Amino acid sequence: MSLESVRYSRGSLQVLNQLLLPQESRYDPVTGVREGAEAIRTMKVRGAPAIAIVGSLSLAVELASSPPQQVSDLLAFVRESMDHLVSARPTAVNMKRAADELNAFLAQMAEQPGATIQGLTESVIQWAESLLEKDVKDNRLIGDLGAQHILQTTNVTGGVCIMTHCNTGSLATAGYGTALGVVRSLHALGRLSQVFCTETRPYNQGSRLTAYELVYEKIPATLITDSMAAVTMRERQVSAVVVGADRVVANGDTANKVGTYQLAITAKYHGIPFYVAAPSTSCDLSLPTGSSIVIEERPSHELTDINGVRVAAPGIQVWNPAFDVTPHELITGIITENGVFKPEELKDRLRKNP
């Protein structure tokens, strides 16, 4: 059974506090939008799909406990709440896409004859709840399609060896995962020999979270430092690199956890295919290239301190971007719930399968 990053029932939302993993598994309540945004900003919950789900469900929980009394108040509250949630971590597109879709959906519903405040509120709550089920379904498709594609294209007779970066599993989604979903599907088929996960400094999502998931599910895995990727590719017969995405734009350029770009360059040098696994909700066709993506910068203490202890020389300047952009030329394929596409195919294929 996969780990749960989110526990939800009508009127109740809890998130697994990922700041405490792997030492402690604690679910913190989220009673409304402000707490949802704070959980996202502080990275109690992270991963582009999970951010959108927790943000939308925090709105649903608040509406269930304190519903507006007028349609105009509901429209304004939803719009302002979603804007606040989007601002918590702007690089991941899933939250912005959810905000745009929900605002459009609610505006359309409000124009229907006989629309009531009670009915509209219920529609918003149900819309948010539907994200949970869809995310798990899409992730399983991503995992299976990605696994089949890698097995067909690598021509490995036994098990394949995968390298991955950051955390893209159940803890970053509603369940199963994206890049780690591909790993899970390969393992379920009995075709995974090993997965190498990077530590993912400075926040250590790989060593704290991905390693935790892999051990929990008894998947053969080895942890490496970020600086060991090149030698691991050369010495350990890596079959493919599979990473997640926070935003994929129209030409296939991809923003993901910082360190992804250098993995793609290294994979290219070693002739190893490099895949991005992401649901279509992480694809932003409104941006033509990756140069338009807003890159979040995190506080300096995440880099200078470890567990609250200063390890860097006082006075040193710090640059701490949370993400980097991998150019589409370095990406072999983008694995979505609709299929595996070359970067140059993505735009047309997704428009055929919105």
Short mmCIF file of C-alpha atoms in Angstrom, two decimals:
data_model
loop_
_atom_site.label_atom_id
_atom_site.label_comp_id
_atom_site.label_asym_id
_atom_site.label_seq_id
_atom_site.Cartn_x
_atom_site.Cartn_y
_atom_site.Cartn_z
CA MET A 1 0.00 0.00 0.00
CA SER A 2 1.39 3.42 -0.98
CA LEU A 3 1.96 6.15 1.57
CA GLU A 4 -0.71 8.83 1.92
CA SER A 5 0.35 12.47 1.62
CA VAL A 6 -3.26 13.63 2.02
CA ARG A 7 -6.13 12.37 4.16
CA TYR A 8 -9.47 13.86 3.25
CA SER A 9 -13.13 13.41 4.08
CA ARG A 10 -15.90 15.96 3.63
CA GLY A 11 -15.05 18.87 5.95
CA SER A 12 -11.71 17.43 7.11
CA LEU A 13 -8.23 17.66 5.58
CA GLN A 14 -4.93 16.41 6.99
CA VAL A 15 -1.51 16.54 5.34
CA LEU A 16 1.49 14.41 6.15
CA ASN A 17 4.05 16.88 7.49
CA GLN A 18 6.97 16.12 5.18
CA LEU A 19 9.30 18.40 7.13
CA LEU A 20 9.39 15.72 9.84
CA LEU A 21 10.09 12.70 7.61
CA PRO A 22 11.65 10.19 7.90
CA GLN A 23 12.01 10.51 11.69
CA GLU A 24 8.33 11.16 12.39
CA SER A 25 5.07 10.52 10.52
CA ARG A 26 2.57 13.15 11.62
CA TYR A 27 -0.57 14.37 9.93
CA ASP A 28 -1.36 18.05 10.51
CA PRO A 29 -4.90 19.41 10.14
CA VAL A 30 -5.65 22.03 7.49
CA THR A 31 -8.84 23.87 8.34
CA GLY A 32 -8.90 26.43 5.54
CA VAL A 33 -7.16 28.33 2.78
CA ARG A 34 -4.68 30.22 4.95
CA GLU A 35 -3.43 27.02 6.55
CA GLY A 36 -3.36 25.34 3.15
CA ALA A 37 -1.20 28.10 1.67
CA GLU A 38 1.12 28.00 4.68
CA ALA A 39 1.51 24.22 4.40
CA ILE A 40 2.46 24.69 0.74
CA ARG A 41 4.81 27.64 1.34
CA THR A 42 6.69 25.93 4.19
CA MET A 43 6.84 22.65 2.22
CA LYS A 44 4.91 20.57 4.69
CA VAL A 45 3.32 19.43 1.45
CA ARG A 46 5.20 19.63 -1.86
CA GLY A 47 5.18 18.23 -5.36
CA ALA A 48 3.24 20.01 -8.10
CA PRO A 49 0.20 17.66 -8.16
CA ALA A 50 -0.08 17.54 -4.36
CA ILE A 51 0.15 21.33 -4.10
CA ALA A 52 -2.89 21.75 -6.37
CA ILE A 53 -4.83 19.04 -4.54
CA VAL A 54 -4.13 20.34 -1.05
CA GLY A 55 -4.79 23.91 -2.10
CA SER A 56 -8.14 23.05 -3.69
CA LEU A 57 -9.19 20.82 -0.80
CA SER A 58 -8.30 23.50 1.75
CA LEU A 59 -10.82 25.69 -0.05
CA ALA A 60 -13.39 22.87 0.03
CA VAL A 61 -12.90 22.38 3.78
CA GLU A 62 -13.36 26.07 4.49
CA LEU A 63 -16.49 26.24 2.33
CA ALA A 64 -17.92 23.21 4.14
CA SER A 65 -17.52 24.87 7.53
CA SER A 66 -18.19 28.52 6.62
CA PRO A 67 -20.19 28.78 3.38
CA PRO A 68 -20.84 32.28 1.99
CA GLN A 69 -24.42 33.50 1.98
CA GLN A 70 -24.43 35.30 -1.37
CA VAL A 71 -23.37 34.14 -4.85
CA SER A 72 -21.25 37.26 -5.32
CA ASP A 73 -19.46 36.54 -2.04
CA LEU A 74 -18.76 32.97 -3.14
CA LEU A 75 -17.31 34.08 -6.48
CA ALA A 76 -15.06 36.63 -4.77
CA PHE A 77 -14.00 34.23 -2.03
CA VAL A 78 -13.03 31.48 -4.47
CA ARG A 79 -11.13 33.90 -6.70
CA GLU A 80 -9.21 35.51 -3.84
CA SER A 81 -8.50 32.17 -2.16
CA MET A 82 -7.12 30.58 -5.30
CA ASP A 83 -4.94 33.63 -6.01
CA HIS A 84 -3.51 33.35 -2.50
CA LEU A 85 -2.81 29.65 -2.94
CA VAL A 86 -1.12 30.20 -6.31
CA SER A 87 1.21 32.78 -4.76
CA ALA A 88 2.46 30.32 -2.11
CA ARG A 89 4.79 28.59 -4.64
CA PRO A 90 4.50 30.07 -8.12
CA THR A 91 6.74 27.81 -10.26
CA ALA A 92 4.52 24.73 -10.24
CA VAL A 93 1.75 25.25 -12.79
CA ASN A 94 -0.77 22.79 -11.34
CA MET A 95 -2.12 25.20 -8.72
CA LYS A 96 -2.49 28.03 -11.25
CA ARG A 97 -4.22 25.72 -13.70
CA ALA A 98 -6.60 24.51 -10.98
CA ALA A 99 -7.37 28.13 -10.06
CA ASP A 100 -8.16 29.10 -13.65
CA GLU A 101 -10.32 26.03 -14.22
CA LEU A 102 -12.26 26.40 -10.98
CA ASN A 103 -12.94 30.11 -11.50
CA ALA A 104 -14.18 29.45 -15.04
CA PHE A 105 -16.28 26.49 -13.87
CA LEU A 106 -17.88 28.47 -11.06
CA ALA A 107 -18.61 31.49 -13.26
CA GLN A 108 -20.33 29.24 -15.80
CA MET A 109 -22.37 27.46 -13.11
CA ALA A 110 -23.42 30.77 -11.56
CA GLU A 111 -24.96 31.86 -14.87
CA GLN A 112 -27.21 28.80 -15.07
CA PRO A 113 -30.94 29.43 -14.48
CA GLY A 114 -31.96 28.56 -10.95
CA ALA A 115 -28.43 28.58 -9.56
CA THR A 116 -28.42 28.81 -5.75
CA ILE A 117 -25.67 29.58 -3.28
CA GLN A 118 -26.08 26.13 -1.74
CA GLY A 119 -25.84 24.36 -5.08
CA LEU A 120 -22.85 26.39 -6.22
CA THR A 121 -20.99 25.78 -2.97
CA GLU A 122 -21.60 22.05 -3.28
CA SER A 123 -20.37 22.13 -6.90
CA VAL A 124 -17.09 23.77 -5.84
CA ILE A 125 -16.54 21.21 -3.09
CA GLN A 126 -17.25 18.30 -5.45
CA TRP A 127 -14.92 19.82 -8.06
CA ALA A 128 -12.07 19.93 -5.55
CA GLU A 129 -12.78 16.39 -4.37
CA SER A 130 -12.65 15.06 -7.93
CA LEU A 131 -8.98 16.07 -8.20
CA LEU A 132 -7.97 13.32 -5.77
CA GLU A 133 -9.43 10.44 -7.77
CA LYS A 134 -8.26 11.80 -11.12
CA ASP A 135 -4.68 12.28 -9.92
CA VAL A 136 -4.30 8.66 -8.81
CA LYS A 137 -5.84 7.39 -12.06
CA ASP A 138 -3.55 9.58 -14.18
CA ASN A 139 -0.49 8.58 -12.18
CA ARG A 140 -1.11 4.89 -12.71
CA LEU A 141 -1.41 5.51 -16.45
CA ILE A 142 1.85 7.49 -16.40
CA GLY A 143 3.58 4.67 -14.53
CA ASP A 144 2.38 1.92 -16.84
CA LEU A 145 2.92 3.82 -20.09
CA GLY A 146 6.37 4.93 -19.01
CA ALA A 147 7.41 1.45 -17.92
CA GLN A 148 6.23 -0.13 -21.18
CA HIS A 149 7.98 2.52 -23.27
CA ILE A 150 11.29 2.16 -21.43
CA LEU A 151 11.21 -1.63 -21.73
CA GLN A 152 10.45 -1.41 -25.44
CA THR A 153 13.12 1.16 -26.25
CA THR A 154 16.04 0.14 -24.04
CA ASN A 155 16.13 -3.48 -25.26
CA VAL A 156 17.30 -4.73 -21.86
CA THR A 157 16.57 -8.44 -21.48
CA GLY A 158 16.57 -8.43 -17.68
CA GLY A 159 15.83 -5.66 -15.25
CA VAL A 160 16.38 -2.00 -16.03
CA CYS A 161 18.28 0.45 -13.83
CA ILE A 162 16.64 3.84 -13.31
CA MET A 163 18.02 7.08 -11.89
CA THR A 164 15.59 9.63 -10.46
CA HIS A 165 15.77 13.01 -8.75
CA CYS A 166 13.87 14.70 -5.93
CA ASN A 167 10.59 13.10 -4.79
CA THR A 168 7.87 12.24 -7.29
CA GLY A 169 6.00 9.45 -5.54
CA SER A 170 2.94 9.15 -3.32
CA LEU A 171 4.25 11.96 -1.12
CA ALA A 172 4.24 14.40 -4.05
CA THR A 173 0.84 13.40 -5.45
CA ALA A 174 -2.49 11.99 -4.35
CA GLY A 175 -0.98 8.52 -4.71
CA TYR A 176 1.32 6.28 -6.79
CA GLY A 177 3.44 9.08 -8.22
CA THR A 178 4.78 10.28 -11.57
CA ALA A 179 8.46 9.45 -12.14
CA LEU A 180 8.36 7.17 -9.12
CA GLY A 181 5.15 5.74 -10.54
CA VAL A 182 7.20 4.55 -13.53
CA VAL A 183 9.60 2.92 -11.07
CA ARG A 184 6.68 1.28 -9.25
CA SER A 185 5.25 -0.10 -12.49
CA LEU A 186 8.64 -1.52 -13.53
CA HIS A 187 8.98 -3.14 -10.11
CA ALA A 188 5.47 -4.61 -10.32
CA LEU A 189 6.40 -6.15 -13.68
CA GLY A 190 9.52 -7.70 -12.15
CA ARG A 191 11.67 -5.67 -14.56
CA LEU A 192 13.43 -3.26 -12.19
CA SER A 193 16.96 -4.19 -11.17
CA GLN A 194 17.77 -1.02 -9.22
CA VAL A 195 16.80 2.61 -8.79
CA PHE A 196 19.35 5.25 -7.86
CA CYS A 197 17.87 8.27 -6.09
CA THR A 198 19.77 11.48 -5.55
CA GLU A 199 19.82 13.17 -2.15
CA THR A 200 18.49 16.42 -3.73
CA ARG A 201 20.22 19.14 -1.75
CA PRO A 202 19.59 21.50 -0.16
CA TYR A 203 16.19 20.22 1.00
CA ASN A 204 17.06 16.54 0.74
CA GLN A 205 13.75 15.40 -0.73
CA GLY A 206 15.53 12.41 -2.23
CA SER A 207 17.23 11.17 0.91
CA ARG A 208 14.37 12.02 3.27
CA LEU A 209 11.33 11.26 1.13
CA THR A 210 12.12 9.15 -1.95
CA ALA A 211 14.39 6.84 0.02
CA TYR A 212 11.63 6.57 2.65
CA GLU A 213 9.05 5.54 0.03
CA LEU A 214 11.38 3.04 -1.64
CA VAL A 215 12.30 1.36 1.63
CA TYR A 216 8.64 1.36 2.71
CA GLU A 217 7.62 -0.46 -0.47
CA LYS A 218 10.67 -2.76 -0.57
CA ILE A 219 11.84 -1.53 -3.97
CA PRO A 220 15.56 -2.19 -4.66
CA ALA A 221 17.17 1.22 -4.31
CA THR A 222 20.45 2.99 -3.65
CA LEU A 223 20.91 6.56 -2.41
CA ILE A 224 23.65 8.70 -3.96
CA THR A 225 24.78 12.28 -3.41
CA ASP A 226 23.92 14.79 -6.11
CA SER A 227 27.60 14.95 -7.08
CA MET A 228 27.76 11.18 -7.75
CA ALA A 229 25.34 11.17 -10.69
CA ALA A 230 27.95 11.18 -13.47
CA VAL A 231 30.08 8.39 -12.06
CA THR A 232 26.96 6.36 -11.27
CA MET A 233 25.81 6.63 -14.89
CA ARG A 234 29.22 5.51 -16.08
CA GLU A 235 29.81 2.69 -13.60
CA ARG A 236 26.37 1.30 -12.75
CA GLN A 237 24.75 0.71 -16.17
CA VAL A 238 21.92 3.19 -15.75
CA SER A 239 19.25 2.39 -18.38
CA ALA A 240 17.29 5.65 -18.17
CA VAL A 241 16.83 8.79 -16.08
CA VAL A 242 13.22 9.58 -15.13
CA VAL A 243 12.32 12.80 -13.34
CA GLY A 244 9.14 14.70 -12.58
CA ALA A 245 8.12 18.24 -13.54
CA ASP A 246 6.66 21.33 -11.99
CA ARG A 247 5.95 22.92 -15.35
CA VAL A 248 6.38 21.76 -18.96
CA VAL A 249 5.91 24.50 -21.57
CA ALA A 250 4.83 24.36 -25.20
CA ASN A 251 8.21 23.49 -26.72
CA GLY A 252 8.95 20.84 -24.08
CA ASP A 253 11.31 22.88 -21.88
CA THR A 254 10.78 21.63 -18.33
CA ALA A 255 11.11 23.23 -14.91
CA ASN A 256 11.85 20.74 -12.19
CA LYS A 257 13.77 20.57 -8.93
CA VAL A 258 17.15 22.26 -9.21
CA GLY A 259 19.76 19.72 -10.29
CA THR A 260 17.58 18.24 -13.02
CA TYR A 261 19.31 20.25 -15.75
CA GLN A 262 22.75 18.88 -14.90
CA LEU A 263 21.37 15.33 -14.85
CA ALA A 264 20.01 15.83 -18.37
CA ILE A 265 23.38 17.12 -19.61
CA THR A 266 25.19 14.19 -18.01
CA ALA A 267 22.72 11.67 -19.41
CA LYS A 268 23.17 13.13 -22.88
CA TYR A 269 26.94 12.72 -22.65
CA HIS A 270 26.60 9.07 -21.61
CA GLY A 271 23.95 8.26 -24.23
CA ILE A 272 21.30 7.54 -21.60
CA PRO A 273 17.65 8.43 -22.38
CA PHE A 274 16.22 11.19 -20.21
CA TYR A 275 12.47 11.21 -19.51
CA VAL A 276 10.11 13.66 -17.83
CA ALA A 277 7.05 12.06 -16.21
CA ALA A 278 4.20 14.50 -15.61
CA PRO A 279 0.41 14.68 -15.83
CA SER A 280 -1.06 16.96 -18.46
CA THR A 281 -2.01 19.34 -15.62
CA SER A 282 1.71 20.12 -15.27
CA CYS A 283 1.90 21.20 -18.93
CA ASP A 284 1.53 24.91 -19.61
CA LEU A 285 1.03 25.43 -23.34
CA SER A 286 0.51 29.17 -22.82
CA LEU A 287 4.27 29.67 -22.39
CA PRO A 288 6.35 29.16 -25.55
CA THR A 289 9.72 28.44 -23.90
CA GLY A 290 11.24 27.82 -20.51
CA SER A 291 12.68 31.32 -20.35
CA SER A 292 9.18 32.55 -19.41
CA ILE A 293 8.92 30.35 -16.31
CA VAL A 294 9.10 32.18 -12.98
CA ILE A 295 11.67 30.38 -10.83
CA GLU A 296 11.05 30.40 -7.09
CA GLU A 297 14.00 31.33 -4.89
CA ARG A 298 14.10 29.87 -1.40
CA PRO A 299 15.51 31.31 1.87
CA SER A 300 19.29 31.22 2.31
CA HIS A 301 19.18 29.24 5.56
CA GLU A 302 18.05 26.14 3.68
CA LEU A 303 21.51 26.09 2.11
CA THR A 304 23.64 27.38 4.98
CA ASP A 305 22.04 25.36 7.80
CA ILE A 306 21.37 21.66 8.37
CA ASN A 307 18.74 20.83 10.99
CA GLY A 308 19.10 24.32 12.40
CA VAL A 309 22.89 24.15 12.70
CA ARG A 310 24.96 26.59 10.66
CA VAL A 311 27.48 24.77 8.44
CA ALA A 312 28.41 27.54 5.99
CA ALA A 313 30.88 30.33 6.69
CA PRO A 314 29.14 33.42 8.13
CA GLY A 315 28.97 36.25 5.64
CA ILE A 316 28.91 34.09 2.51
CA GLN A 317 26.38 35.12 -0.13
CA VAL A 318 23.73 32.57 -1.09
CA TRP A 319 21.75 31.92 -4.27
CA ASN A 320 19.10 29.26 -3.71
CA PRO A 321 16.79 28.70 -6.73
CA ALA A 322 14.35 25.88 -6.03
CA PHE A 323 14.11 24.83 -9.70
CA ASP A 324 16.01 24.87 -12.96
CA VAL A 325 14.85 24.56 -16.57
CA THR A 326 15.95 21.64 -18.74
CA PRO A 327 15.97 22.54 -22.46
CA HIS A 328 13.78 20.32 -24.63
CA GLU A 329 16.79 19.27 -26.72
CA LEU A 330 18.03 17.21 -23.77
CA ILE A 331 14.71 15.41 -23.17
CA THR A 332 14.12 12.04 -24.85
CA GLY A 333 10.42 11.88 -24.07
CA ILE A 334 7.66 13.31 -21.88
CA ILE A 335 5.51 10.66 -20.20
CA THR A 336 1.90 11.75 -19.64
CA GLU A 337 -1.36 9.94 -18.95
CA ASN A 338 -2.10 10.34 -22.67
CA GLY A 339 1.10 8.68 -23.91
CA VAL A 340 4.84 9.19 -24.27
CA PHE A 341 5.71 12.06 -26.60
CA LYS A 342 8.83 13.69 -27.95
CA PRO A 343 9.06 17.30 -26.75
CA GLU A 344 8.25 18.64 -30.21
CA GLU A 345 5.09 16.47 -30.30
CA LEU A 346 3.74 17.50 -26.90
CA LYS A 347 1.80 20.61 -27.88
CA ASP A 348 -0.18 18.99 -30.71
CA ARG A 349 -0.77 15.72 -28.86
CA LEU A 350 -2.13 17.41 -25.74
CA ARG A 351 -4.44 19.61 -27.76
CA LYS A 352 -5.91 16.45 -29.25
CA ASN A 353 -6.32 15.00 -25.71
CA PRO A 354 -7.09 18.01 -23.46
#
